[in-house]
Amino acid sequence: RAVPFDFTGADDIRQFSFLAAYRLGEEEQEERLANGDWVLSAGLYFVYRKQRLASEVATIGATPGAPLTDLIRRNARQVTPDLWVQFLWGDLRLELETALNVGSIRNVSRDTFTDDDARILSFGFAFQGEYRLLDEALGIYVDTGLASGDSQSRGISGRENTYLQQDGNSRLTHFGFHPNYRIDLILFRNILGNVGGVYYLRPGLSYDLVRTAFGQRLGARVDVIYSRANRSSQIREYGSRDANSLGLELDASVYYRSEDGPGLTDGFYAAFQYGILFPLAGLKESGLNVRNAQTLRLVLGVEY
């Protein structure tokens, strides 16, 4: 069997990154919080990417073993600054990360050079808020985030590859979170694939029936996630033209973690999760009977 061989690096993406961060040591941070002081941490991640040529003609379903010799001129450049800030004070945690994509693509065609001169300008942010009460047994959460959309494209699913740009438009403004940043169990995790072109709000509550200094936990958590598309044109293919609301999801979990010891992170972990998604107008296409989606998950793990 032939082994694939990379004949040239001309189609590779070059990337240069820079990282700067400020954070107190763990012991100093705990001491300041115990004394009633606040703690601020921050980080900046800067990435520059460029690609001169691309081999986009190699599509899924191509004949196995077929040689690929055609390269398309791409001339793409992108700058991404990413800022992270965390604020801690007593039992309060506020955390924010925001990123911006700025760049250009000389040619967006897959098989010819069209000199599109497309411009990239997209942004997104994610915020997490947590406050603990009753000796940290009760947790109150408010998470929210936004990923910019694109009024001249169709689709918001990163899994379906449906970011279809309309002819004549040279601005690319759709922003997508990394798929591993998960906020739910159904809509973004299993249907859309990632948070992209939407706004979401996720309040939640948790309560630990058992919570020891040695790390043992037994409790439950409930989250409600409301999601809404930023641009109605992106969901016009499968939703109402003027209805941006995508869905309302309810996620609940019961979890257990065994004792590990002071300062240790090893131990057994188990969780039973249930989620139900109620589709709203943005996911309801006329003529189709769109019903609620449900999921059950059992998570077992050993941390060491």
PDB file of C-alpha atoms in Angstrom:
ATOM      1  CA  ARG A   1       0.000   0.000   0.000  1.00  0.00           C
ATOM      2  CA  ALA A   2       1.365   3.391  -0.992  1.00  0.00           C
ATOM      3  CA  VAL A   3       2.260   5.827   1.764  1.00  0.00           C
ATOM      4  CA  PRO A   4       1.161   9.466   1.241  1.00  0.00           C
ATOM      5  CA  PHE A   5       4.110  11.773   0.733  1.00  0.00           C
ATOM      6  CA  ASP A   6       4.175  15.540   0.988  1.00  0.00           C
ATOM      7  CA  PHE A   7       6.090  16.659  -2.112  1.00  0.00           C
ATOM      8  CA  THR A   8       6.145  20.328  -1.188  1.00  0.00           C
ATOM      9  CA  GLY A   9       5.636  22.617   1.753  1.00  0.00           C
ATOM     10  CA  ALA A  10       4.394  25.451  -0.460  1.00  0.00           C
ATOM     11  CA  ASP A  11       0.780  24.791   0.572  1.00  0.00           C
ATOM     12  CA  ASP A  12       1.544  24.731   4.297  1.00  0.00           C
ATOM     13  CA  ILE A  13       0.233  27.387   6.657  1.00  0.00           C
ATOM     14  CA  ARG A  14       2.951  29.345   8.416  1.00  0.00           C
ATOM     15  CA  GLN A  15       2.109  30.434  11.944  1.00  0.00           C
ATOM     16  CA  PHE A  16       3.913  32.707  14.394  1.00  0.00           C
ATOM     17  CA  SER A  17       2.608  33.158  17.930  1.00  0.00           C
ATOM     18  CA  PHE A  18       3.385  35.231  21.011  1.00  0.00           C
ATOM     19  CA  LEU A  19       2.118  34.675  24.553  1.00  0.00           C
ATOM     20  CA  ALA A  20       2.326  36.904  27.631  1.00  0.00           C
ATOM     21  CA  ALA A  21       0.558  36.192  30.928  1.00  0.00           C
ATOM     22  CA  TYR A  22       0.392  37.408  34.513  1.00  0.00           C
ATOM     23  CA  ARG A  23      -0.713  35.082  37.286  1.00  0.00           C
ATOM     24  CA  LEU A  24       0.102  34.679  40.978  1.00  0.00           C
ATOM     25  CA  GLY A  25       1.405  31.417  42.369  1.00  0.00           C
ATOM     26  CA  GLU A  26      -1.202  29.059  43.807  1.00  0.00           C
ATOM     27  CA  GLU A  27      -0.155  29.538  47.447  1.00  0.00           C
ATOM     28  CA  GLU A  28       0.020  33.332  47.169  1.00  0.00           C
ATOM     29  CA  GLN A  29      -3.368  33.433  45.444  1.00  0.00           C
ATOM     30  CA  GLU A  30      -5.030  31.337  48.156  1.00  0.00           C
ATOM     31  CA  GLU A  31      -3.468  33.507  50.873  1.00  0.00           C
ATOM     32  CA  ARG A  32      -4.748  36.735  49.320  1.00  0.00           C
ATOM     33  CA  LEU A  33      -8.254  35.335  48.893  1.00  0.00           C
ATOM     34  CA  ALA A  34      -8.274  34.102  52.504  1.00  0.00           C
ATOM     35  CA  ASN A  35      -7.353  37.628  53.650  1.00  0.00           C
ATOM     36  CA  GLY A  36     -10.282  39.121  51.738  1.00  0.00           C
ATOM     37  CA  ASP A  37      -8.184  40.576  48.901  1.00  0.00           C
ATOM     38  CA  TRP A  38      -9.013  40.253  45.222  1.00  0.00           C
ATOM     39  CA  VAL A  39      -6.833  38.520  42.638  1.00  0.00           C
ATOM     40  CA  LEU A  40      -6.521  39.510  38.977  1.00  0.00           C
ATOM     41  CA  SER A  41      -4.959  37.306  36.297  1.00  0.00           C
ATOM     42  CA  ALA A  42      -4.590  38.094  32.598  1.00  0.00           C
ATOM     43  CA  GLY A  43      -3.049  36.774  29.414  1.00  0.00           C
ATOM     44  CA  LEU A  44      -2.530  37.864  25.805  1.00  0.00           C
ATOM     45  CA  TYR A  45      -2.121  35.390  22.946  1.00  0.00           C
ATOM     46  CA  PHE A  46      -1.187  36.791  19.534  1.00  0.00           C
ATOM     47  CA  VAL A  47      -1.111  34.691  16.347  1.00  0.00           C
ATOM     48  CA  TYR A  48      -0.121  35.588  12.783  1.00  0.00           C
ATOM     49  CA  ARG A  49      -0.924  33.092  10.009  1.00  0.00           C
ATOM     50  CA  LYS A  50      -0.262  33.120   6.289  1.00  0.00           C
ATOM     51  CA  GLN A  51      -0.715  30.732   3.365  1.00  0.00           C
ATOM     52  CA  ARG A  52       0.517  31.317  -0.185  1.00  0.00           C
ATOM     53  CA  LEU A  53      -0.727  28.195  -1.998  1.00  0.00           C
ATOM     54  CA  ALA A  54      -3.481  25.672  -1.182  1.00  0.00           C
ATOM     55  CA  SER A  55      -4.377  22.179  -2.401  1.00  0.00           C
ATOM     56  CA  GLU A  56      -8.140  22.602  -2.010  1.00  0.00           C
ATOM     57  CA  VAL A  57      -8.895  20.406  -5.027  1.00  0.00           C
ATOM     58  CA  ALA A  58      -8.291  17.375  -2.790  1.00  0.00           C
ATOM     59  CA  THR A  59     -11.899  16.893  -1.663  1.00  0.00           C
ATOM     60  CA  ILE A  60     -13.612  14.236   0.432  1.00  0.00           C
ATOM     61  CA  GLY A  61     -14.518  11.287  -1.771  1.00  0.00           C
ATOM     62  CA  ALA A  62     -11.531  11.646  -4.102  1.00  0.00           C
ATOM     63  CA  THR A  63     -10.052   8.451  -5.555  1.00  0.00           C
ATOM     64  CA  PRO A  64      -7.672   6.885  -2.993  1.00  0.00           C
ATOM     65  CA  GLY A  65      -4.078   6.957  -4.152  1.00  0.00           C
ATOM     66  CA  ALA A  66      -4.731   9.479  -6.917  1.00  0.00           C
ATOM     67  CA  PRO A  67      -1.771  11.870  -7.256  1.00  0.00           C
ATOM     68  CA  LEU A  68      -2.388  15.511  -6.421  1.00  0.00           C
ATOM     69  CA  THR A  69      -0.265  18.023  -8.269  1.00  0.00           C
ATOM     70  CA  ASP A  70      -2.509  21.088  -8.605  1.00  0.00           C
ATOM     71  CA  LEU A  71      -2.004  23.979  -6.220  1.00  0.00           C
ATOM     72  CA  ILE A  72      -4.223  27.055  -6.059  1.00  0.00           C
ATOM     73  CA  ARG A  73      -2.879  30.481  -5.271  1.00  0.00           C
ATOM     74  CA  ARG A  74      -4.449  31.595  -1.974  1.00  0.00           C
ATOM     75  CA  ASN A  75      -2.393  34.487  -0.559  1.00  0.00           C
ATOM     76  CA  ALA A  76      -4.149  34.466   2.820  1.00  0.00           C
ATOM     77  CA  ARG A  77      -3.040  36.414   5.888  1.00  0.00           C
ATOM     78  CA  GLN A  78      -4.671  36.671   9.298  1.00  0.00           C
ATOM     79  CA  VAL A  79      -3.863  38.274  12.647  1.00  0.00           C
ATOM     80  CA  THR A  80      -5.613  37.022  15.808  1.00  0.00           C
ATOM     81  CA  PRO A  81      -5.181  38.783  19.170  1.00  0.00           C
ATOM     82  CA  ASP A  82      -6.774  36.870  22.062  1.00  0.00           C
ATOM     83  CA  LEU A  83      -7.214  38.426  25.533  1.00  0.00           C
ATOM     84  CA  TRP A  84      -8.090  36.524  28.732  1.00  0.00           C
ATOM     85  CA  VAL A  85      -8.909  38.096  32.122  1.00  0.00           C
ATOM     86  CA  GLN A  86      -9.891  36.434  35.412  1.00  0.00           C
ATOM     87  CA  PHE A  87     -11.087  38.203  38.582  1.00  0.00           C
ATOM     88  CA  LEU A  88     -11.349  36.374  41.920  1.00  0.00           C
ATOM     89  CA  TRP A  89     -12.706  37.795  45.151  1.00  0.00           C
ATOM     90  CA  GLY A  90     -13.837  35.566  47.989  1.00  0.00           C
ATOM     91  CA  ASP A  91     -16.322  33.105  46.515  1.00  0.00           C
ATOM     92  CA  LEU A  92     -16.796  35.137  43.314  1.00  0.00           C
ATOM     93  CA  ARG A  93     -15.172  34.254  39.987  1.00  0.00           C
ATOM     94  CA  LEU A  94     -15.511  36.375  36.833  1.00  0.00           C
ATOM     95  CA  GLU A  95     -13.714  35.238  33.689  1.00  0.00           C
ATOM     96  CA  LEU A  96     -13.686  36.703  30.178  1.00  0.00           C
ATOM     97  CA  GLU A  97     -11.941  35.761  26.939  1.00  0.00           C
ATOM     98  CA  THR A  98     -12.294  37.694  23.702  1.00  0.00           C
ATOM     99  CA  ALA A  99     -10.664  37.259  20.302  1.00  0.00           C
ATOM    100  CA  LEU A 100     -10.536  39.180  17.029  1.00  0.00           C
ATOM    101  CA  ASN A 101      -9.680  37.946  13.518  1.00  0.00           C
ATOM    102  CA  VAL A 102      -8.370  40.481  11.002  1.00  0.00           C
ATOM    103  CA  GLY A 103      -6.957  39.541   7.623  1.00  0.00           C
ATOM    104  CA  SER A 104      -7.413  39.067   3.901  1.00  0.00           C
ATOM    105  CA  ILE A 105      -7.678  36.290   1.310  1.00  0.00           C
ATOM    106  CA  ARG A 106      -6.660  37.126  -2.235  1.00  0.00           C
ATOM    107  CA  ASN A 107      -8.491  34.113  -3.687  1.00  0.00           C
ATOM    108  CA  VAL A 108     -11.314  32.073  -2.101  1.00  0.00           C
ATOM    109  CA  SER A 109     -11.995  29.800  -5.095  1.00  0.00           C
ATOM    110  CA  ARG A 110     -11.259  26.075  -4.790  1.00  0.00           C
ATOM    111  CA  ASP A 111     -10.011  25.442  -8.330  1.00  0.00           C
ATOM    112  CA  THR A 112      -9.161  28.741 -10.094  1.00  0.00           C
ATOM    113  CA  PHE A 113      -7.633  32.124  -9.334  1.00  0.00           C
ATOM    114  CA  THR A 114     -10.365  34.770  -9.203  1.00  0.00           C
ATOM    115  CA  ASP A 115      -8.639  37.659  -7.365  1.00  0.00           C
ATOM    116  CA  ASP A 116     -11.478  38.091  -4.841  1.00  0.00           C
ATOM    117  CA  ASP A 117      -9.523  40.187  -2.332  1.00  0.00           C
ATOM    118  CA  ALA A 118     -11.820  39.103   0.522  1.00  0.00           C
ATOM    119  CA  ARG A 119     -11.448  40.835   3.882  1.00  0.00           C
ATOM    120  CA  ILE A 120     -11.688  39.041   7.246  1.00  0.00           C
ATOM    121  CA  LEU A 121     -13.106  40.847  10.267  1.00  0.00           C
ATOM    122  CA  SER A 122     -14.750  38.710  12.944  1.00  0.00           C
ATOM    123  CA  PHE A 123     -14.833  38.606  16.715  1.00  0.00           C
ATOM    124  CA  GLY A 124     -16.200  36.686  19.662  1.00  0.00           C
ATOM    125  CA  PHE A 125     -16.179  36.543  23.429  1.00  0.00           C
ATOM    126  CA  ALA A 126     -17.062  34.116  26.213  1.00  0.00           C
ATOM    127  CA  PHE A 127     -17.879  35.119  29.789  1.00  0.00           C
ATOM    128  CA  GLN A 128     -18.222  32.917  32.866  1.00  0.00           C
ATOM    129  CA  GLY A 129     -19.527  34.077  36.237  1.00  0.00           C
ATOM    130  CA  GLU A 130     -19.652  31.922  39.374  1.00  0.00           C
ATOM    131  CA  TYR A 131     -20.593  32.649  42.979  1.00  0.00           C
ATOM    132  CA  ARG A 132     -20.581  30.066  45.772  1.00  0.00           C
ATOM    133  CA  LEU A 133     -22.665  30.112  48.958  1.00  0.00           C
ATOM    134  CA  LEU A 134     -23.307  27.910  52.005  1.00  0.00           C
ATOM    135  CA  ASP A 135     -19.660  26.972  52.551  1.00  0.00           C
ATOM    136  CA  GLU A 136     -19.255  26.628  48.765  1.00  0.00           C
ATOM    137  CA  ALA A 137     -21.927  23.924  48.566  1.00  0.00           C
ATOM    138  CA  LEU A 138     -24.276  26.052  46.432  1.00  0.00           C
ATOM    139  CA  GLY A 139     -23.038  27.362  43.098  1.00  0.00           C
ATOM    140  CA  ILE A 140     -24.719  30.079  41.024  1.00  0.00           C
ATOM    141  CA  TYR A 141     -23.554  30.430  37.406  1.00  0.00           C
ATOM    142  CA  VAL A 142     -24.127  32.914  34.614  1.00  0.00           C
ATOM    143  CA  ASP A 143     -22.342  32.195  31.330  1.00  0.00           C
ATOM    144  CA  THR A 144     -22.783  34.091  28.101  1.00  0.00           C
ATOM    145  CA  GLY A 145     -20.997  34.528  24.809  1.00  0.00           C
ATOM    146  CA  LEU A 146     -21.203  35.916  21.314  1.00  0.00           C
ATOM    147  CA  ALA A 147     -19.692  34.959  17.970  1.00  0.00           C
ATOM    148  CA  SER A 148     -20.151  37.427  15.126  1.00  0.00           C
ATOM    149  CA  GLY A 149     -22.250  36.347  12.158  1.00  0.00           C
ATOM    150  CA  ASP A 150     -22.217  37.141   8.455  1.00  0.00           C
ATOM    151  CA  SER A 151     -25.279  38.593   6.736  1.00  0.00           C
ATOM    152  CA  GLN A 152     -23.954  37.489   3.343  1.00  0.00           C
ATOM    153  CA  SER A 153     -23.511  33.793   4.119  1.00  0.00           C
ATOM    154  CA  ARG A 154     -25.844  30.856   4.628  1.00  0.00           C
ATOM    155  CA  GLY A 155     -25.602  28.387   7.509  1.00  0.00           C
ATOM    156  CA  ILE A 156     -24.074  28.410  10.984  1.00  0.00           C
ATOM    157  CA  SER A 157     -23.080  24.738  11.273  1.00  0.00           C
ATOM    158  CA  GLY A 158     -19.338  24.156  11.328  1.00  0.00           C
ATOM    159  CA  ARG A 159     -19.959  20.407  11.075  1.00  0.00           C
ATOM    160  CA  GLU A 160     -21.966  20.637   7.836  1.00  0.00           C
ATOM    161  CA  ASN A 161     -19.522  22.991   6.062  1.00  0.00           C
ATOM    162  CA  THR A 162     -22.358  25.377   5.173  1.00  0.00           C
ATOM    163  CA  TYR A 163     -20.620  28.734   5.434  1.00  0.00           C
ATOM    164  CA  LEU A 164     -21.685  29.478   1.858  1.00  0.00           C
ATOM    165  CA  GLN A 165     -20.646  32.993   0.913  1.00  0.00           C
ATOM    166  CA  GLN A 166     -22.873  34.819  -1.547  1.00  0.00           C
ATOM    167  CA  ASP A 167     -21.475  36.011  -4.881  1.00  0.00           C
ATOM    168  CA  GLY A 168     -20.039  39.503  -4.922  1.00  0.00           C
ATOM    169  CA  ASN A 169     -19.475  39.741  -1.165  1.00  0.00           C
ATOM    170  CA  SER A 170     -15.885  40.330  -0.079  1.00  0.00           C
ATOM    171  CA  ARG A 171     -16.318  40.581   3.710  1.00  0.00           C
ATOM    172  CA  LEU A 172     -15.971  37.477   5.871  1.00  0.00           C
ATOM    173  CA  THR A 173     -17.339  38.218   9.345  1.00  0.00           C
ATOM    174  CA  HIS A 174     -18.430  34.802  10.663  1.00  0.00           C
ATOM    175  CA  PHE A 175     -16.649  33.816  13.905  1.00  0.00           C
ATOM    176  CA  GLY A 176     -16.615  30.310  15.367  1.00  0.00           C
ATOM    177  CA  PHE A 177     -15.515  29.013  18.771  1.00  0.00           C
ATOM    178  CA  HIS A 178     -13.282  25.968  19.053  1.00  0.00           C
ATOM    179  CA  PRO A 179     -15.484  22.822  19.065  1.00  0.00           C
ATOM    180  CA  ASN A 180     -14.012  21.770  22.414  1.00  0.00           C
ATOM    181  CA  TYR A 181     -15.547  24.816  24.126  1.00  0.00           C
ATOM    182  CA  ARG A 182     -18.816  23.135  25.016  1.00  0.00           C
ATOM    183  CA  ILE A 183     -21.758  24.909  26.589  1.00  0.00           C
ATOM    184  CA  ASP A 184     -24.508  22.290  26.203  1.00  0.00           C
ATOM    185  CA  LEU A 185     -25.285  18.647  25.464  1.00  0.00           C
ATOM    186  CA  ILE A 186     -27.320  18.801  22.242  1.00  0.00           C
ATOM    187  CA  LEU A 187     -27.537  21.860  19.972  1.00  0.00           C
ATOM    188  CA  PHE A 188     -23.925  23.011  19.721  1.00  0.00           C
ATOM    189  CA  ARG A 189     -22.290  19.770  20.831  1.00  0.00           C
ATOM    190  CA  ASN A 190     -24.132  17.320  18.562  1.00  0.00           C
ATOM    191  CA  ILE A 191     -26.023  19.310  15.898  1.00  0.00           C
ATOM    192  CA  LEU A 192     -24.175  22.495  14.919  1.00  0.00           C
ATOM    193  CA  GLY A 193     -20.726  21.315  16.021  1.00  0.00           C
ATOM    194  CA  ASN A 194     -19.558  24.572  17.616  1.00  0.00           C
ATOM    195  CA  VAL A 195     -20.662  28.027  18.737  1.00  0.00           C
ATOM    196  CA  GLY A 196     -20.580  30.208  15.626  1.00  0.00           C
ATOM    197  CA  GLY A 197     -22.578  33.218  14.445  1.00  0.00           C
ATOM    198  CA  VAL A 198     -24.757  33.155  17.566  1.00  0.00           C
ATOM    199  CA  TYR A 199     -25.383  34.659  20.986  1.00  0.00           C
ATOM    200  CA  TYR A 200     -26.079  32.442  23.993  1.00  0.00           C
ATOM    201  CA  LEU A 201     -27.029  32.837  27.651  1.00  0.00           C
ATOM    202  CA  ARG A 202     -26.601  30.012  30.173  1.00  0.00           C
ATOM    203  CA  PRO A 203     -27.685  30.480  33.806  1.00  0.00           C
ATOM    204  CA  GLY A 204     -27.247  27.517  36.132  1.00  0.00           C
ATOM    205  CA  LEU A 205     -27.331  26.174  39.688  1.00  0.00           C
ATOM    206  CA  SER A 206     -25.409  23.406  41.425  1.00  0.00           C
ATOM    207  CA  TYR A 207     -25.541  21.939  44.912  1.00  0.00           C
ATOM    208  CA  ASP A 208     -23.106  19.558  46.588  1.00  0.00           C
ATOM    209  CA  LEU A 209     -24.751  17.192  49.059  1.00  0.00           C
ATOM    210  CA  VAL A 210     -21.286  15.972  50.006  1.00  0.00           C
ATOM    211  CA  ARG A 211     -18.269  18.272  49.826  1.00  0.00           C
ATOM    212  CA  THR A 212     -15.105  17.523  51.798  1.00  0.00           C
ATOM    213  CA  ALA A 213     -11.698  19.157  52.054  1.00  0.00           C
ATOM    214  CA  PHE A 214     -10.192  15.982  50.602  1.00  0.00           C
ATOM    215  CA  GLY A 215     -11.987  16.458  47.282  1.00  0.00           C
ATOM    216  CA  GLN A 216     -15.011  14.199  47.612  1.00  0.00           C
ATOM    217  CA  ARG A 217     -18.101  15.525  45.818  1.00  0.00           C
ATOM    218  CA  LEU A 218     -21.663  14.329  45.412  1.00  0.00           C
ATOM    219  CA  GLY A 219     -24.118  16.759  43.897  1.00  0.00           C
ATOM    220  CA  ALA A 220     -26.320  17.895  41.041  1.00  0.00           C
ATOM    221  CA  ARG A 221     -26.356  20.737  38.514  1.00  0.00           C
ATOM    222  CA  VAL A 222     -28.996  22.260  36.230  1.00  0.00           C
ATOM    223  CA  ASP A 223     -28.329  24.658  33.318  1.00  0.00           C
ATOM    224  CA  VAL A 224     -30.681  26.449  30.928  1.00  0.00           C
ATOM    225  CA  ILE A 225     -29.229  27.541  27.567  1.00  0.00           C
ATOM    226  CA  TYR A 226     -30.920  30.045  25.275  1.00  0.00           C
ATOM    227  CA  SER A 227     -29.335  30.580  21.857  1.00  0.00           C
ATOM    228  CA  ARG A 228     -30.032  33.084  19.101  1.00  0.00           C
ATOM    229  CA  ALA A 229     -28.488  33.630  15.661  1.00  0.00           C
ATOM    230  CA  ASN A 230     -26.920  37.050  15.128  1.00  0.00           C
ATOM    231  CA  ARG A 231     -27.963  37.224  11.465  1.00  0.00           C
ATOM    232  CA  SER A 232     -31.348  35.948  10.331  1.00  0.00           C
ATOM    233  CA  SER A 233     -30.011  35.486   6.796  1.00  0.00           C
ATOM    234  CA  GLN A 234     -27.677  32.728   8.005  1.00  0.00           C
ATOM    235  CA  ILE A 235     -30.583  30.537   9.139  1.00  0.00           C
ATOM    236  CA  ARG A 236     -32.979  31.422   6.328  1.00  0.00           C
ATOM    237  CA  GLU A 237     -32.398  28.045   4.684  1.00  0.00           C
ATOM    238  CA  TYR A 238     -33.993  26.166   7.581  1.00  0.00           C
ATOM    239  CA  GLY A 239     -35.809  28.780   9.634  1.00  0.00           C
ATOM    240  CA  SER A 240     -38.094  31.755   9.459  1.00  0.00           C
ATOM    241  CA  ARG A 241     -36.614  34.863   7.823  1.00  0.00           C
ATOM    242  CA  ASP A 242     -37.177  37.122  10.830  1.00  0.00           C
ATOM    243  CA  ALA A 243     -36.924  34.572  13.659  1.00  0.00           C
ATOM    244  CA  ASN A 244     -33.400  34.425  15.092  1.00  0.00           C
ATOM    245  CA  SER A 245     -34.103  32.345  18.214  1.00  0.00           C
ATOM    246  CA  LEU A 246     -32.650  28.862  17.759  1.00  0.00           C
ATOM    247  CA  GLY A 247     -33.542  26.895  20.854  1.00  0.00           C
ATOM    248  CA  LEU A 248     -33.990  26.579  24.585  1.00  0.00           C
ATOM    249  CA  GLU A 249     -32.100  23.675  26.147  1.00  0.00           C
ATOM    250  CA  LEU A 250     -32.331  22.227  29.646  1.00  0.00           C
ATOM    251  CA  ASP A 251     -29.346  20.200  30.869  1.00  0.00           C
ATOM    252  CA  ALA A 252     -29.191  18.375  34.211  1.00  0.00           C
ATOM    253  CA  SER A 253     -26.490  16.213  35.752  1.00  0.00           C
ATOM    254  CA  VAL A 254     -25.752  14.200  38.884  1.00  0.00           C
ATOM    255  CA  TYR A 255     -22.056  13.773  39.647  1.00  0.00           C
ATOM    256  CA  TYR A 256     -19.738  12.012  42.086  1.00  0.00           C
ATOM    257  CA  ARG A 257     -16.000  12.271  42.734  1.00  0.00           C
ATOM    258  CA  SER A 258     -14.098  10.143  45.240  1.00  0.00           C
ATOM    259  CA  GLU A 259     -11.733  11.432  47.919  1.00  0.00           C
ATOM    260  CA  ASP A 260      -8.184  11.967  46.721  1.00  0.00           C
ATOM    261  CA  GLY A 261      -6.401  13.921  49.457  1.00  0.00           C
ATOM    262  CA  PRO A 262      -5.275  17.508  50.072  1.00  0.00           C
ATOM    263  CA  GLY A 263      -3.695  19.069  46.996  1.00  0.00           C
ATOM    264  CA  LEU A 264      -4.196  15.955  44.859  1.00  0.00           C
ATOM    265  CA  THR A 265      -6.310  15.542  41.745  1.00  0.00           C
ATOM    266  CA  ASP A 266      -6.458  11.777  41.365  1.00  0.00           C
ATOM    267  CA  GLY A 267      -9.625   9.806  42.004  1.00  0.00           C
ATOM    268  CA  PHE A 268     -12.733   8.251  40.452  1.00  0.00           C
ATOM    269  CA  TYR A 269     -15.335  10.411  38.715  1.00  0.00           C
ATOM    270  CA  ALA A 270     -18.842   9.564  37.514  1.00  0.00           C
ATOM    271  CA  ALA A 271     -21.673  11.675  36.093  1.00  0.00           C
ATOM    272  CA  PHE A 272     -25.126  10.989  34.680  1.00  0.00           C
ATOM    273  CA  GLN A 273     -26.343  13.723  32.318  1.00  0.00           C
ATOM    274  CA  TYR A 274     -29.702  14.413  30.675  1.00  0.00           C
ATOM    275  CA  GLY A 275     -30.536  17.114  28.151  1.00  0.00           C
ATOM    276  CA  ILE A 276     -33.631  18.193  26.241  1.00  0.00           C
ATOM    277  CA  LEU A 277     -33.710  20.772  23.435  1.00  0.00           C
ATOM    278  CA  PHE A 278     -36.862  22.728  22.608  1.00  0.00           C
ATOM    279  CA  PRO A 279     -36.454  24.090  19.041  1.00  0.00           C
ATOM    280  CA  LEU A 280     -37.581  27.673  18.536  1.00  0.00           C
ATOM    281  CA  ALA A 281     -38.596  29.500  15.349  1.00  0.00           C
ATOM    282  CA  GLY A 282     -35.068  29.682  13.940  1.00  0.00           C
ATOM    283  CA  LEU A 283     -34.866  25.878  13.681  1.00  0.00           C
ATOM    284  CA  LYS A 284     -38.384  25.250  12.418  1.00  0.00           C
ATOM    285  CA  GLU A 285     -38.708  25.014   8.657  1.00  0.00           C
ATOM    286  CA  SER A 286     -42.197  25.142   7.205  1.00  0.00           C
ATOM    287  CA  GLY A 287     -43.488  21.737   6.154  1.00  0.00           C
ATOM    288  CA  LEU A 288     -41.289  19.811   8.575  1.00  0.00           C
ATOM    289  CA  ASN A 289     -42.345  18.374  11.926  1.00  0.00           C
ATOM    290  CA  VAL A 290     -39.459  19.490  14.125  1.00  0.00           C
ATOM    291  CA  ARG A 291     -39.639  17.788  17.513  1.00  0.00           C
ATOM    292  CA  ASN A 292     -37.761  18.074  20.783  1.00  0.00           C
ATOM    293  CA  ALA A 293     -34.355  16.395  20.957  1.00  0.00           C
ATOM    294  CA  GLN A 294     -33.168  14.484  24.023  1.00  0.00           C
ATOM    295  CA  THR A 295     -29.944  12.864  25.133  1.00  0.00           C
ATOM    296  CA  LEU A 296     -28.641  10.703  27.988  1.00  0.00           C
ATOM    297  CA  ARG A 297     -24.937  10.436  28.824  1.00  0.00           C
ATOM    298  CA  LEU A 298     -22.991   8.401  31.369  1.00  0.00           C
ATOM    299  CA  VAL A 299     -19.455   9.600  32.068  1.00  0.00           C
ATOM    300  CA  LEU A 300     -16.966   7.412  33.960  1.00  0.00           C
ATOM    301  CA  GLY A 301     -13.355   8.354  34.494  1.00  0.00           C
ATOM    302  CA  VAL A 302     -10.251   8.036  36.622  1.00  0.00           C
ATOM    303  CA  GLU A 303      -8.118  11.129  37.169  1.00  0.00           C
ATOM    304  CA  TYR A 304      -4.444  10.620  37.994  1.00  0.00           C
TER     305      TYR A 304
END
